[in-house]
Amino acid sequence: AADLPEYFNAAEDLLAANLARHPGKTAIIDHRGTCTYRELGDRVARMADVFNRLGVRRDQRVLLCLTDTRDFPTVFLGAMRAGVIPVPLNTLLTEDDYGWILNNSGAVAVFVSGELSDKWQAIAAAEPFVKFVGSEGGPFDDLEALLADAQPAPDPAPTHRDDVAFWLYTSGSTGRPKGAMHLHGSIRLTANLYALGTMGLREDDVVLSVAKQFFAYGLGNSLSFPYAAGATVVLHNGRSTPDAISALIVEHQVSVLGGVPTFFAGWLAHPSCPTKQDAPRLRIATSAGEALPGHIGKAFADKFGADVLDGLGSTEMLHIFVSQRPGSVRYGCTGRVVDGYRVRLVGDDGSEVPPGEIGNLQICGPTSAIGYWRNREKSTATFCGEWTASGDKYVCDEEGWLTYAGRADDMLKVGGIYVSPIEVEETLSGHNMVLEAAVVGAEDADGLVKPHAYVVLHNDVQPTPSLEQELKDHCKSHLAPYKYPRWITFVAELPKTATGKIQRFRLREDA
Ligand code: 3SK
């Protein structure tokens, strides 16, 4: 961080060099067409006036419930440039989640994509002092009209590199999500250390990310990294289906693809997946979110003659700190520590374990969040001095190659997104035919983890295939849909300790 100027504004830093160097270059391609760096810079500069007119002041929080269009970087960078704190939200959460986060964050404004506004209307009606702004339709004031009326602010807010720039909410196994607070300096540092230094992102790249911008992984892939490199990013405002991603790769000749293992597994087997001839510029892919099974990485490399760089990152560290390197990939493990970070593996007593033994992964590096908002207990458990606990178990060999060995807690990573088994269990138990439930991770045919529920029904209820489907639908409608259990096993009772705690490890052994 000492290499950065003391007074440093992350939004200004990402845009200024591009505005000076190639203002007419396409920064973004989205469903509206192309947006040059000049146009993006203008929109971002106007946002300061939009915030002013909305009555949003420095250090206040604004929520972004936005799909992947140019409006996301407009609001995200515009907020940081004005010293306002943007808080991107997972667009798949429920109304209940949003109400809780609005209250927890104390946000004073919410930016909502038209197609997501149903989940916000009741909240907006109950919050007369919070401003709601809509993107592309919906009942709220229109962002485009506000931008058109606004005057561009010539100068960014004089933020310090150690000022809080933005927050990202992340789920834990118990309780509500935690708002990880990130600093202005961290955005440039993740770009320098990982995107430019490790992955080798270039100005002539055309980047596409399967993970959306509201995820830490997608925020780097689609926002900070392409702008730091002066590249072009393709934004897709719909679901990242194999058809959609294939079409975008071919149409825009994508050269860097940011994916997750669940996506790669389905896409490589899908009829729409382009050939190397259709996608000749595709030169590199990244994978994160969950460990990449070696056979999936090899299948991609065989098909495209390009590496998939598996990596491990976290919302707390902002982006990837363990990664494969182009040209020296070892499929089946996650890679080695990224220059600028240090990792160590510790046993349950806190002492380092020797090479070859499983330990709890901790990371030291300049991009860690400074804590969780309003959560002293979980902040002190995760951020231990210069070390941040990742919650993953790893093994390291003598040469520093790190291989994933499972989670240290009960959390599941499903398609790269955290799922709390407890939340799914509580939802199942809320169904009137369910007495209790336990959820663990089980591997599908590709070796990727998905939720598996063990359900005890009330005495007079018989398990049937239609009840199994009903319980899955119940979860999909009460939770973010990716959290639903892919398998349900009806059991007479759950394994428990003498004190009544569910022994998930015994179910994992059976799964
Ligand atoms: O889940 C991951 O591996 C990840 C990667 C990059 C940034 C953030 C995260 C959570």
Coordinates of C-alpha atoms and ligand atoms in Angstrom, one line a residue:
A1 CA 0.0 0.0 0.0
A2 CA 3.0 2.3 0.7
D3 CA 3.6 2.3 -3.1
L4 CA 0.3 4.2 -3.7
P5 CA 0.0 7.9 -3.2
E6 CA -1.4 8.7 0.3
Y7 CA -4.4 10.6 -1.2
F8 CA -5.8 8.1 -3.6
N9 CA -9.2 7.7 -5.2
A10 CA -9.8 4.2 -6.6
A11 CA -12.4 5.3 -9.2
E12 CA -10.2 8.1 -10.5
D13 CA -7.2 5.8 -10.6
L14 CA -9.0 3.2 -12.8
L15 CA -10.3 5.8 -15.2
A16 CA -7.8 8.6 -15.5
A17 CA -5.1 6.7 -17.4
N18 CA -7.7 5.4 -19.9
L19 CA -9.2 8.9 -20.4
A20 CA -5.7 10.3 -21.1
R21 CA -4.5 7.4 -23.3
H22 CA -7.5 6.2 -25.3
P23 CA -10.7 8.0 -24.5
G24 CA -12.4 6.7 -27.7
K25 CA -11.6 3.0 -26.9
T26 CA -14.5 0.8 -26.1
A27 CA -14.6 0.2 -22.3
I28 CA -17.8 -1.8 -22.2
I29 CA -20.0 -3.8 -24.5
D30 CA -23.4 -4.4 -23.1
H31 CA -26.9 -5.1 -24.5
R32 CA -27.3 -1.3 -25.2
G33 CA -24.2 -1.3 -27.4
T34 CA -20.7 0.1 -26.8
C35 CA -19.6 2.6 -24.2
T36 CA -16.2 4.3 -24.6
Y37 CA -13.9 5.2 -21.8
R38 CA -14.9 8.9 -22.5
E39 CA -18.6 8.0 -22.1
L40 CA -17.9 6.0 -19.0
G41 CA -15.8 8.8 -17.5
D42 CA -18.6 11.3 -18.2
R43 CA -21.3 9.1 -16.5
V44 CA -19.1 8.5 -13.5
A45 CA -18.3 12.3 -13.1
R46 CA -22.0 13.1 -13.3
M47 CA -22.8 10.7 -10.5
A48 CA -21.3 13.1 -7.9
D49 CA -24.0 15.6 -8.9
V50 CA -26.7 12.8 -8.8
F51 CA -25.7 11.9 -5.3
N52 CA -25.7 15.6 -4.3
R53 CA -29.2 16.1 -5.6
L54 CA -30.3 12.9 -3.9
G55 CA -28.9 14.3 -0.6
V56 CA -26.3 11.5 -0.4
R57 CA -23.1 12.6 1.4
R58 CA -19.5 11.3 1.8
D59 CA -19.1 8.0 3.6
Q60 CA -22.8 7.3 3.4
R61 CA -23.7 3.9 2.0
V62 CA -25.7 3.2 -1.2
L63 CA -26.9 -0.2 -2.2
L64 CA -26.6 -1.5 -5.7
C65 CA -29.1 -4.2 -6.7
L66 CA -28.0 -4.0 -10.4
T67 CA -27.6 -6.5 -13.2
D68 CA -24.5 -6.4 -15.4
T69 CA -24.9 -3.4 -17.6
R70 CA -22.9 -0.1 -17.8
D71 CA -25.1 1.2 -14.9
F72 CA -23.2 -1.0 -12.5
P73 CA -19.8 0.7 -13.1
T74 CA -21.5 4.1 -13.4
V75 CA -22.9 3.9 -9.9
F76 CA -20.1 1.9 -8.3
L77 CA -17.3 4.1 -9.7
G78 CA -19.4 7.3 -9.4
A79 CA -20.0 6.6 -5.7
M80 CA -16.3 5.9 -4.9
R81 CA -15.3 9.0 -6.9
A82 CA -17.6 11.1 -4.8
G83 CA -16.4 9.4 -1.6
V84 CA -19.8 7.7 -1.1
I85 CA -19.6 4.0 -0.3
P86 CA -21.2 1.6 -2.8
V87 CA -22.4 -1.8 -1.5
P88 CA -23.2 -4.2 -4.4
L89 CA -25.8 -6.9 -3.5
N90 CA -26.3 -10.4 -4.8
T91 CA -29.2 -9.9 -7.2
L92 CA -30.6 -13.4 -6.3
L93 CA -31.4 -12.7 -2.7
T94 CA -34.9 -12.5 -1.2
E95 CA -36.9 -9.4 -0.1
D96 CA -36.3 -10.4 3.5
D97 CA -32.5 -10.5 2.9
Y98 CA -32.6 -7.0 1.3
G99 CA -34.7 -5.5 4.1
W100 CA -32.2 -6.8 6.6
I101 CA -29.2 -5.5 4.7
L102 CA -30.8 -2.1 4.1
N103 CA -31.2 -1.8 7.8
N104 CA -27.8 -3.2 8.8
S105 CA -25.9 -1.0 6.4
G106 CA -27.8 2.2 7.1
A107 CA -27.8 2.9 3.4
V108 CA -29.5 6.1 2.3
A109 CA -30.1 5.2 -1.3
V110 CA -30.7 2.0 -3.4
F111 CA -30.1 1.6 -7.1
V112 CA -32.3 -1.2 -8.5
S113 CA -32.5 -2.7 -12.0
G114 CA -36.0 -2.6 -13.4
E115 CA -36.4 -6.4 -13.4
L116 CA -35.5 -6.6 -9.8
S117 CA -37.8 -3.9 -8.5
D118 CA -40.6 -6.2 -7.4
K119 CA -38.4 -7.3 -4.5
W120 CA -37.9 -3.7 -3.4
Q121 CA -41.3 -2.1 -3.7
A122 CA -42.6 -3.1 -0.3
I123 CA -39.3 -2.1 1.3
A124 CA -39.4 1.3 -0.5
A125 CA -42.9 1.9 0.7
A126 CA -41.8 1.4 4.3
E127 CA -38.7 3.5 4.0
P128 CA -39.7 7.1 3.1
F129 CA -36.3 8.5 3.9
V130 CA -34.3 6.2 1.6
K131 CA -34.0 7.3 -2.0
F132 CA -34.7 4.6 -4.7
V133 CA -33.4 5.0 -8.2
G134 CA -34.2 2.6 -11.0
S135 CA -32.1 1.4 -13.9
E136 CA -33.9 0.4 -17.1
G137 CA -37.5 0.5 -16.0
G138 CA -39.4 -0.1 -12.8
P139 CA -41.3 2.2 -10.5
F140 CA -38.4 4.3 -9.2
D141 CA -36.8 7.5 -10.5
D142 CA -34.9 6.8 -13.6
L143 CA -31.1 6.8 -13.4
E144 CA -30.6 7.8 -17.0
A145 CA -32.8 10.9 -16.6
L146 CA -30.9 11.9 -13.4
L147 CA -27.6 11.5 -15.3
A148 CA -28.8 13.6 -18.2
D149 CA -29.8 16.4 -15.8
A150 CA -26.5 16.3 -13.8
Q151 CA -23.3 18.3 -14.2
P152 CA -20.1 16.3 -14.3
A153 CA -17.9 17.0 -11.2
P154 CA -14.4 17.9 -12.4
D155 CA -12.6 16.5 -9.4
P156 CA -12.8 13.3 -7.3
A157 CA -13.3 13.5 -3.6
P158 CA -9.9 13.7 -1.8
T159 CA -10.0 10.2 -0.4
H160 CA -7.1 8.6 1.4
R161 CA -5.8 5.2 0.2
D162 CA -6.8 3.8 3.6
D163 CA -10.4 5.2 3.5
V164 CA -13.2 2.7 3.2
A165 CA -14.2 2.6 -0.5
F166 CA -16.9 0.0 -0.7
W167 CA -18.4 -3.0 1.1
L168 CA -19.2 -6.5 0.0
Y169 CA -21.6 -8.7 2.0
T170 CA -20.6 -12.3 2.5
S171 CA -22.6 -15.2 4.1
G172 CA -21.5 -17.2 7.1
S173 CA -22.7 -20.5 8.4
T174 CA -24.7 -18.9 11.1
G175 CA -26.5 -15.6 11.3
R176 CA -26.9 -12.9 8.7
P177 CA -24.4 -11.8 6.0
K178 CA -21.4 -9.7 7.1
G179 CA -20.4 -6.5 5.4
A180 CA -16.7 -6.7 4.6
M181 CA -15.3 -3.1 4.4
H182 CA -12.7 -2.6 1.7
L183 CA -10.2 0.3 1.1
H184 CA -9.6 2.5 -1.9
G185 CA -6.0 1.2 -2.2
S186 CA -7.1 -2.5 -2.4
I187 CA -8.7 -2.2 -5.8
R188 CA -5.4 -1.1 -7.5
L189 CA -3.4 -3.6 -5.5
T190 CA -5.5 -6.6 -6.5
A191 CA -5.3 -5.5 -10.1
N192 CA -1.5 -5.1 -9.9
L193 CA -0.7 -8.2 -8.0
Y194 CA -3.2 -10.7 -9.6
A195 CA -4.7 -9.4 -12.9
L196 CA -1.6 -7.7 -14.3
G197 CA 1.2 -9.4 -12.4
T198 CA -0.1 -13.1 -12.3
M199 CA -2.7 -13.6 -14.9
G200 CA -1.0 -11.2 -17.4
L201 CA -4.1 -9.2 -18.5
R202 CA -3.4 -6.9 -21.4
E203 CA -4.8 -3.8 -23.0
D204 CA -5.8 -5.7 -26.2
D205 CA -7.9 -8.2 -24.2
V206 CA -11.7 -8.6 -24.4
V207 CA -12.9 -9.9 -21.1
L208 CA -16.1 -11.8 -20.2
S209 CA -17.0 -13.0 -16.7
V210 CA -19.5 -15.7 -15.9
A211 CA -19.6 -14.4 -12.3
K212 CA -21.5 -11.1 -12.0
Q213 CA -20.0 -7.8 -10.8
F214 CA -21.7 -8.0 -7.4
F215 CA -19.4 -11.0 -6.5
A216 CA -15.9 -10.1 -5.4
Y217 CA -14.7 -12.4 -8.2
G218 CA -16.8 -10.7 -10.8
L219 CA -16.1 -7.2 -9.6
G220 CA -12.4 -7.8 -10.3
N221 CA -13.0 -9.7 -13.6
S222 CA -15.5 -7.3 -15.1
L223 CA -14.7 -3.9 -13.5
S224 CA -11.4 -3.2 -11.8
F225 CA -9.2 -5.5 -13.9
P226 CA -10.2 -4.6 -17.4
Y227 CA -10.1 -0.8 -16.5
A228 CA -6.7 -1.2 -14.8
A229 CA -5.4 -2.9 -18.0
G230 CA -7.2 -0.5 -20.4
A231 CA -9.0 -3.5 -21.9
T232 CA -12.6 -4.0 -23.0
V233 CA -15.2 -5.8 -21.0
V234 CA -18.4 -7.6 -22.2
L235 CA -21.2 -7.3 -19.7
H236 CA -24.2 -9.7 -19.9
N237 CA -27.3 -8.7 -18.0
G238 CA -29.0 -12.1 -18.1
R239 CA -28.1 -15.5 -16.6
S240 CA -24.7 -16.9 -17.5
T241 CA -26.1 -19.9 -19.5
P242 CA -23.9 -21.9 -21.8
D243 CA -25.9 -20.6 -24.8
A244 CA -25.5 -16.9 -23.8
I245 CA -21.8 -17.2 -22.9
S246 CA -21.0 -19.1 -26.1
A247 CA -22.7 -16.5 -28.3
L248 CA -20.9 -13.6 -26.6
I249 CA -17.5 -15.2 -26.9
V250 CA -17.9 -15.7 -30.6
E251 CA -19.6 -12.4 -31.3
H252 CA -17.1 -10.3 -29.4
Q253 CA -14.1 -12.5 -29.9
V254 CA -13.5 -12.7 -26.1
S255 CA -9.8 -13.4 -25.2
V256 CA -10.1 -13.8 -21.4
L257 CA -13.0 -15.8 -19.8
G258 CA -13.6 -15.7 -16.0
G259 CA -15.5 -18.8 -15.1
V260 CA -16.4 -21.1 -12.2
P261 CA -16.0 -24.9 -12.2
T262 CA -19.8 -25.6 -12.3
F263 CA -20.0 -23.4 -15.4
F264 CA -17.0 -25.0 -17.2
A265 CA -18.4 -28.5 -16.5
G266 CA -21.8 -27.7 -18.1
W267 CA -20.5 -25.5 -20.9
L268 CA -17.7 -27.8 -22.2
A269 CA -20.4 -30.6 -22.6
H270 CA -22.9 -28.2 -24.2
P271 CA -23.7 -28.2 -27.9
S272 CA -23.3 -24.4 -28.1
C273 CA -19.7 -24.5 -26.8
P274 CA -17.6 -22.9 -29.6
T275 CA -14.7 -24.7 -31.3
K276 CA -11.2 -23.3 -31.2
Q277 CA -11.8 -22.0 -34.8
D278 CA -14.9 -20.1 -33.6
A279 CA -13.1 -18.5 -30.7
P280 CA -9.5 -18.1 -31.9
R281 CA -8.7 -15.2 -29.6
L282 CA -9.6 -17.1 -26.4
R283 CA -6.2 -17.2 -24.8
I284 CA -6.8 -17.7 -21.1
A285 CA -9.5 -18.6 -18.6
T286 CA -9.7 -18.2 -14.9
S287 CA -11.6 -20.4 -12.4
A288 CA -12.4 -19.6 -8.8
G289 CA -15.3 -20.1 -6.3
E290 CA -14.7 -23.8 -5.7
A291 CA -11.7 -26.1 -6.5
L292 CA -11.4 -26.9 -10.2
P293 CA -11.4 -30.7 -10.7
G294 CA -8.4 -31.5 -12.8
H295 CA -10.4 -33.3 -15.6
I296 CA -12.4 -30.1 -16.2
G297 CA -9.3 -27.9 -16.5
K298 CA -7.6 -30.4 -18.9
A299 CA -10.8 -30.7 -21.0
F300 CA -10.7 -26.9 -21.5
A301 CA -7.0 -26.8 -22.3
D302 CA -7.4 -29.7 -24.8
K303 CA -10.3 -27.9 -26.5
F304 CA -8.9 -24.4 -26.7
G305 CA -5.2 -24.9 -26.4
A306 CA -5.3 -22.3 -23.6
D307 CA -4.8 -22.6 -19.8
V308 CA -7.4 -22.4 -17.2
L309 CA -5.9 -20.7 -14.2
D310 CA -7.5 -22.1 -11.1
G311 CA -7.3 -19.6 -8.2
L312 CA -8.4 -19.1 -4.6
G313 CA -9.7 -15.8 -3.5
S314 CA -12.1 -14.6 -0.9
T315 CA -14.5 -11.7 -0.3
E316 CA -12.4 -10.7 2.7
M317 CA -9.1 -10.6 0.6
L318 CA -11.1 -9.0 -2.3
H319 CA -9.6 -11.2 -5.0
I320 CA -7.3 -14.1 -5.8
F321 CA -4.2 -14.7 -3.6
V322 CA -3.4 -18.3 -4.7
S323 CA -3.2 -19.1 -8.4
Q324 CA -1.9 -21.0 -11.2
R325 CA 0.5 -19.2 -13.6
P326 CA 0.2 -19.1 -17.4
G327 CA 2.5 -21.6 -18.9
S328 CA 3.1 -23.6 -15.7
V329 CA -0.3 -25.0 -14.8
R330 CA -0.6 -28.1 -12.6
Y331 CA -4.3 -29.3 -12.9
G332 CA -5.8 -30.8 -9.8
C333 CA -4.3 -28.3 -7.4
T334 CA -5.1 -24.6 -6.8
G335 CA -1.6 -23.2 -7.5
R336 CA 0.9 -21.2 -5.6
V337 CA 0.7 -18.0 -3.6
V338 CA 0.4 -14.8 -5.6
D339 CA 3.5 -12.5 -5.3
G340 CA 2.7 -9.8 -2.7
Y341 CA 0.8 -12.2 -0.5
R342 CA 1.9 -14.8 2.1
V343 CA 0.0 -17.9 3.2
R344 CA 0.4 -20.3 6.1
L345 CA -1.3 -23.5 7.2
V346 CA -2.0 -23.8 10.9
G347 CA -3.3 -26.6 13.0
D348 CA -6.2 -26.2 15.5
D349 CA -3.6 -25.2 18.1
G350 CA -2.5 -22.2 15.9
S351 CA 1.0 -23.6 15.1
E352 CA 2.1 -24.1 11.5
V353 CA 1.8 -27.6 10.0
P354 CA 4.7 -29.1 8.0
P355 CA 4.5 -29.6 4.2
G356 CA 2.1 -32.5 3.3
E357 CA -0.2 -32.0 6.3
I358 CA -3.6 -30.5 6.2
G359 CA -4.0 -27.1 7.9
N360 CA -6.3 -24.1 8.1
L361 CA -5.4 -21.5 5.5
Q362 CA -4.5 -18.0 6.6
I363 CA -3.4 -15.2 4.3
C364 CA -1.4 -12.0 4.8
G365 CA -1.6 -9.3 2.1
P366 CA -2.3 -5.7 1.5
T367 CA -5.9 -6.1 0.2
S368 CA -7.7 -7.6 3.2
A369 CA -10.9 -5.9 4.4
I370 CA -10.5 -3.9 7.6
G371 CA -13.3 -5.8 9.3
Y372 CA -17.0 -6.6 9.1
W373 CA -19.4 -3.7 9.7
R374 CA -21.1 -3.9 13.1
N375 CA -19.7 -7.3 13.8
R376 CA -16.9 -7.3 16.3
E377 CA -17.1 -11.0 17.2
K378 CA -16.8 -12.3 13.6
S379 CA -14.2 -9.6 12.8
T380 CA -11.9 -10.6 15.5
A381 CA -12.3 -14.3 14.6
T382 CA -11.4 -13.7 10.9
F383 CA -9.0 -10.8 10.9
C384 CA -6.2 -11.8 13.3
G385 CA -3.5 -9.0 13.1
E386 CA -2.0 -9.2 9.6
W387 CA -3.4 -12.7 9.0
T388 CA -6.9 -13.4 7.6
A389 CA -8.5 -16.8 8.1
S390 CA -10.0 -18.2 4.9
G391 CA -12.1 -20.9 6.4
D392 CA -10.5 -23.4 3.9
K393 CA -8.3 -26.4 4.7
Y394 CA -5.3 -26.9 2.4
V395 CA -2.2 -29.0 2.0
C396 CA 1.0 -27.5 0.8
D397 CA 3.9 -29.5 -0.8
E398 CA 7.6 -28.7 -0.5
E399 CA 7.5 -26.5 -3.6
G400 CA 4.6 -24.4 -2.4
W401 CA 1.8 -26.0 -4.5
L402 CA -1.5 -25.8 -2.6
T403 CA -4.2 -28.4 -2.9
Y404 CA -7.8 -27.9 -1.5
A405 CA -8.7 -30.2 1.4
G406 CA -12.2 -29.1 2.3
R407 CA -13.9 -26.4 4.4
A408 CA -12.9 -25.7 8.0
D409 CA -16.6 -25.0 8.8
D410 CA -19.9 -26.5 7.5
M411 CA -20.2 -23.9 4.7
L412 CA -20.7 -25.1 1.1
K413 CA -19.5 -23.5 -2.0
V414 CA -22.2 -24.2 -4.7
G415 CA -21.3 -23.0 -8.2
G416 CA -18.8 -20.7 -6.5
I417 CA -21.3 -19.1 -4.1
Y418 CA -21.5 -19.7 -0.3
V419 CA -24.5 -21.6 1.0
S420 CA -25.1 -22.0 4.7
P421 CA -26.5 -25.5 5.5
I422 CA -28.2 -24.0 8.5
E423 CA -30.2 -21.6 6.4
V424 CA -31.4 -24.5 4.1
E425 CA -32.2 -26.7 7.1
E426 CA -34.3 -23.9 8.7
T427 CA -36.2 -23.4 5.4
L428 CA -36.9 -27.1 5.1
S429 CA -38.0 -27.3 8.8
G430 CA -40.4 -24.4 8.0
H431 CA -42.4 -26.8 5.7
N432 CA -45.4 -28.2 7.6
M433 CA -44.5 -31.8 6.8
V434 CA -40.9 -31.6 8.0
L435 CA -39.9 -32.3 11.5
E436 CA -36.2 -31.5 11.1
A437 CA -33.5 -31.5 8.4
A438 CA -29.7 -31.6 8.0
V439 CA -27.8 -30.4 4.9
V440 CA -24.3 -31.4 3.8
G441 CA -22.3 -31.1 0.6
A442 CA -22.2 -34.1 -1.8
E443 CA -20.3 -34.4 -5.0
D444 CA -22.1 -34.6 -8.4
A445 CA -20.8 -36.6 -11.4
D446 CA -18.2 -33.8 -12.1
G447 CA -16.9 -33.9 -8.6
L448 CA -18.5 -30.6 -7.7
V449 CA -20.3 -30.0 -4.4
K450 CA -24.1 -29.4 -4.2
P451 CA -26.4 -29.4 -1.2
H452 CA -27.8 -32.8 -0.1
A453 CA -30.6 -32.7 2.5
Y454 CA -31.5 -35.4 5.0
V455 CA -35.1 -34.9 6.1
V456 CA -37.1 -36.3 9.0
L457 CA -40.8 -36.1 8.3
H458 CA -43.6 -35.8 10.9
N459 CA -44.9 -39.1 12.1
D460 CA -48.0 -39.4 9.9
V461 CA -46.3 -38.2 6.6
Q462 CA -45.1 -40.7 4.0
P463 CA -42.1 -39.8 1.8
T464 CA -43.0 -39.7 -1.9
P465 CA -41.2 -38.4 -5.1
S466 CA -43.8 -35.6 -5.3
L467 CA -43.1 -34.5 -1.7
E468 CA -39.4 -34.5 -2.6
Q469 CA -40.1 -32.1 -5.5
E470 CA -42.4 -30.0 -3.2
L471 CA -39.6 -29.6 -0.7
K472 CA -37.1 -28.5 -3.4
D473 CA -39.7 -26.0 -4.8
H474 CA -40.3 -24.8 -1.2
C475 CA -36.6 -24.0 -0.9
K476 CA -36.3 -22.4 -4.3
S477 CA -39.2 -20.0 -3.4
H478 CA -38.1 -19.1 0.1
L479 CA -34.3 -18.8 -0.5
A480 CA -32.0 -17.6 -3.3
P481 CA -32.8 -20.4 -5.7
Y482 CA -29.2 -21.7 -6.1
K483 CA -29.4 -22.8 -2.4
Y484 CA -32.0 -25.6 -2.9
P485 CA -31.0 -29.2 -2.1
R486 CA -30.3 -31.2 -5.3
W487 CA -30.9 -34.5 -3.5
I488 CA -33.2 -35.2 -0.6
T489 CA -32.9 -38.4 1.5
F490 CA -35.7 -39.2 3.9
V491 CA -34.5 -40.6 7.1
A492 CA -36.1 -41.8 10.4
E493 CA -33.7 -39.7 12.5
L494 CA -30.6 -37.5 12.3
P495 CA -27.2 -38.4 13.9
K496 CA -26.8 -36.2 16.9
T497 CA -24.4 -35.6 19.8
A498 CA -25.5 -36.3 23.4
T499 CA -26.3 -32.6 23.6
G500 CA -28.6 -32.8 20.5
K501 CA -26.2 -31.1 18.0
I502 CA -26.5 -32.5 14.5
Q503 CA -23.4 -34.5 13.5
R504 CA -23.1 -33.3 9.9
F505 CA -19.7 -35.1 9.5
R506 CA -21.5 -38.4 9.9
L507 CA -23.9 -37.5 7.1
R508 CA -20.9 -36.4 4.9
E509 CA -19.4 -39.8 5.4
D510 CA -22.6 -41.4 4.1
A511 CA -23.2 -38.9 1.2
Ligands
3SK1 O1 -14.5 -17.6 -4.2 C1 -13.5 -17.3 -4.7 O2 -12.6 -18.1 -4.9 C2 -13.2 -15.8 -4.9 C3 -12.3 -15.5 -5.9 C4 -12.0 -14.2 -6.1 C5 -12.6 -13.2 -5.5 C6 -13.5 -13.5 -4.5 C7 -13.8 -14.8 -4.2 C8 -14.8 -15.1 -3.1

